[in-house]
Coordinates of C-alpha atoms and ligand atoms in Angstrom, one line a residue:
M245 CA 5.1 10.6 17.8
T246 CA 1.8 11.1 16.1
S247 CA -0.8 8.7 16.6
V248 CA -2.4 7.3 13.1
A249 CA -5.9 7.1 14.9
G250 CA -5.7 11.0 15.4
W251 CA -5.0 11.7 11.6
S252 CA -7.6 12.0 8.9
I253 CA -7.1 12.8 5.2
E254 CA -10.2 14.9 5.5
D255 CA -8.2 17.3 8.0
L256 CA -6.0 18.2 4.9
G257 CA -8.8 19.9 3.6
L258 CA -7.9 18.9 -0.1
N259 CA -9.9 17.8 -2.9
G260 CA -8.3 14.4 -4.3
E261 CA -8.0 14.0 -7.9
V262 CA -8.7 10.6 -9.3
R263 CA -5.6 9.5 -11.2
P264 CA -5.2 6.7 -13.8
V265 CA -3.5 3.7 -12.4
V266 CA -0.3 2.5 -14.2
R267 CA 0.2 -1.0 -15.1
A268 CA 3.1 -3.3 -15.5
P269 CA 5.7 -3.3 -17.0
A270 CA 5.8 0.5 -16.7
P271 CA 9.4 1.6 -15.6
V272 CA 8.1 3.8 -12.7
L273 CA 6.7 0.6 -11.0
A274 CA 10.3 -0.7 -10.9
T275 CA 11.9 2.2 -9.7
A276 CA 12.6 3.0 -5.9
G277 CA 10.7 6.1 -4.9
E278 CA 12.4 9.2 -3.5
R279 CA 11.9 10.1 0.2
V280 CA 9.6 12.8 0.7
D281 CA 9.0 15.8 2.8
P282 CA 5.5 14.9 4.5
C283 CA 4.6 18.4 5.1
G284 CA 5.4 19.7 1.4
P285 CA 2.2 20.9 -0.5
E286 CA 2.8 18.5 -3.2
V287 CA 2.9 15.4 -0.9
L288 CA -0.2 16.5 0.8
Q289 CA -2.0 16.7 -2.7
L290 CA -0.4 13.4 -3.7
A291 CA -1.9 11.9 -0.4
A292 CA -5.4 13.3 -1.3
D293 CA -5.1 11.9 -4.9
L294 CA -4.1 8.5 -3.6
V295 CA -7.1 8.3 -1.2
A296 CA -9.5 9.6 -4.1
T297 CA -8.2 7.0 -6.5
M298 CA -8.3 4.1 -4.0
R299 CA -11.9 5.0 -2.9
V300 CA -13.2 4.9 -6.5
S301 CA -11.5 1.6 -7.2
P302 CA -13.6 -1.3 -6.4
G303 CA -11.6 -3.9 -4.0
C304 CA -8.5 -1.7 -3.6
V305 CA -7.1 -1.9 -0.3
G306 CA -4.0 0.1 -1.0
L307 CA -2.5 2.3 -3.6
A308 CA 1.3 3.5 -3.8
A309 CA 2.4 6.7 -5.6
P310 CA 4.4 4.7 -8.3
Q311 CA 1.2 3.2 -9.3
I312 CA -0.1 6.9 -10.2
G313 CA 3.2 7.5 -11.9
V314 CA 4.9 9.4 -9.0
S315 CA 8.4 8.0 -8.0
A316 CA 7.7 8.8 -4.3
Q317 CA 7.6 6.9 -0.9
V318 CA 4.0 7.6 -0.4
F319 CA 0.9 5.2 -0.2
A320 CA -2.4 5.0 1.2
V321 CA -4.1 2.0 2.9
D322 CA -7.8 1.1 3.7
V323 CA -8.6 -2.5 4.5
T324 CA -11.9 -1.7 6.4
G325 CA -14.5 -4.4 6.0
H326 CA -12.1 -6.9 4.5
P327 CA -13.0 -10.5 5.7
K328 CA -9.1 -11.3 6.4
A329 CA -8.6 -8.2 8.3
R330 CA -8.2 -8.1 12.2
T331 CA -6.7 -5.1 13.4
V332 CA -7.9 -2.0 11.3
H333 CA -6.7 1.5 11.3
G334 CA -9.3 2.7 8.6
T335 CA -8.0 5.1 5.8
F336 CA -4.3 6.3 6.4
V337 CA -1.4 7.5 4.3
L338 CA 2.1 6.9 5.0
C339 CA 5.5 8.6 3.9
N340 CA 8.9 7.1 3.9
A341 CA 7.6 3.9 5.5
R342 CA 9.8 1.0 6.6
L343 CA 9.3 -2.1 8.4
G344 CA 10.4 -2.0 12.0
E345 CA 9.6 -5.4 13.4
A346 CA 8.2 -8.5 11.7
S347 CA 7.1 -11.8 12.8
Q348 CA 4.7 -14.7 11.9
W349 CA 5.5 -15.2 8.4
N350 CA 2.8 -16.8 6.3
K351 CA 1.8 -17.1 2.7
G352 CA -1.5 -15.5 1.3
R353 CA -2.8 -14.5 -2.1
E354 CA -2.3 -10.8 -3.3
G355 CA -3.5 -8.8 -6.2
C356 CA -2.6 -5.5 -7.4
M357 CA -4.4 -2.8 -9.6
S358 CA -1.1 -2.7 -11.6
V359 CA -1.0 -6.2 -12.4
P360 CA -4.9 -6.7 -12.9
E361 CA -4.9 -10.2 -14.7
L362 CA -2.8 -12.0 -12.1
T363 CA -2.7 -13.0 -8.3
G364 CA 0.1 -14.6 -6.6
D365 CA 1.1 -16.3 -3.3
V366 CA 3.6 -14.3 -1.3
K367 CA 5.1 -14.8 2.0
R368 CA 4.7 -11.8 4.4
A369 CA 4.9 -11.2 8.2
G370 CA 1.5 -11.6 9.9
R371 CA 2.5 -8.9 12.6
V372 CA 4.4 -6.0 12.0
V373 CA 5.6 -2.5 13.2
V374 CA 5.7 -0.1 10.5
V375 CA 7.3 3.4 11.0
G376 CA 6.9 6.4 8.9
D377 CA 5.6 9.9 8.5
L378 CA 2.0 10.9 8.3
P379 CA 1.3 13.7 5.6
G380 CA 1.0 17.0 7.5
G381 CA 1.8 15.2 10.5
G382 CA 4.7 13.8 12.6
A383 CA 6.5 10.5 12.7
T384 CA 4.2 7.6 13.4
E385 CA 4.5 3.9 14.3
I386 CA 1.7 1.4 13.5
T387 CA 1.5 -2.0 14.9
T388 CA -0.7 -4.2 13.1
D389 CA -1.4 -7.9 12.0
A390 CA -3.0 -10.2 9.5
F391 CA -4.5 -8.5 6.3
E392 CA -3.4 -5.0 7.2
A393 CA 0.1 -6.1 7.9
R394 CA 0.0 -7.8 4.3
A395 CA -1.3 -4.4 2.7
L396 CA 1.4 -2.5 4.4
Q397 CA 4.3 -4.8 3.2
H398 CA 2.8 -4.7 -0.4
E399 CA 2.7 -0.8 -0.6
I400 CA 6.2 -0.5 1.2
D401 CA 7.4 -2.8 -1.7
H402 CA 5.7 -0.7 -4.4
C403 CA 7.6 2.4 -3.0
A404 CA 10.9 0.3 -3.3
G405 CA 10.1 -0.4 -6.9
L406 CA 9.0 -4.1 -6.2
L407 CA 5.8 -5.8 -7.2
F408 CA 4.2 -9.0 -5.6
L409 CA 5.6 -10.9 -8.7
D410 CA 9.1 -10.1 -7.5
R411 CA 8.4 -11.8 -4.3
V412 CA 6.7 -15.1 -5.5
A413 CA 8.4 -18.5 -5.0
G414 CA 8.1 -19.0 -8.8
A415 CA 5.8 -19.6 -11.7
H416 CA 3.7 -22.0 -9.7
A417 CA 2.8 -19.4 -7.3
I418 CA 1.3 -17.1 -10.1
H419 CA -2.5 -17.5 -10.9
T420 CA -4.6 -16.0 -13.6
R421 CA -7.7 -14.1 -12.2
K422 CA -11.0 -15.8 -13.1
V423 CA -12.8 -12.6 -13.0
H424 CA -11.4 -9.4 -14.3
L425 CA -11.9 -6.4 -11.9
Ligands
ZN1199 ZN1 0.0 -3.4 -5.6

């Protein structure tokens, strides 16, 4: 088991490329991503591209491979500095992630770069254990809560071909953004 705390995107030594973000209703966003070899060179480059694209996007706390047009189970997360975050693991990328344990379900507002005009109220677990593979590393397990737990569940959904719009209770739980990012 590799610790996410000992993993850094910089250690891959790759230059990430900023990629265009795909918007709904692109079919790739509704397609379950393939499992990947976390040590494959194309997966390492994908990890670097996801982080580079996330970093140049204001307010972006997570980005999944389908959002840059790649149907794969890979995503980046970084909730550092977010007011609703409690536990924070910094910038990391996970491959083949799945929810191990989930508890403390609660409703919260979510947005998505692939659905820029809307936000939605989505029920998510407030405490989770997520298992997956670190790019270039081994299997890992992340225990987290609050906003980081929500971001992880949102990105795991992307890798399964699901958007937050697929998780809302109904039209009443969808809102138009007042300010366009
Ligand atoms: Zn999203």
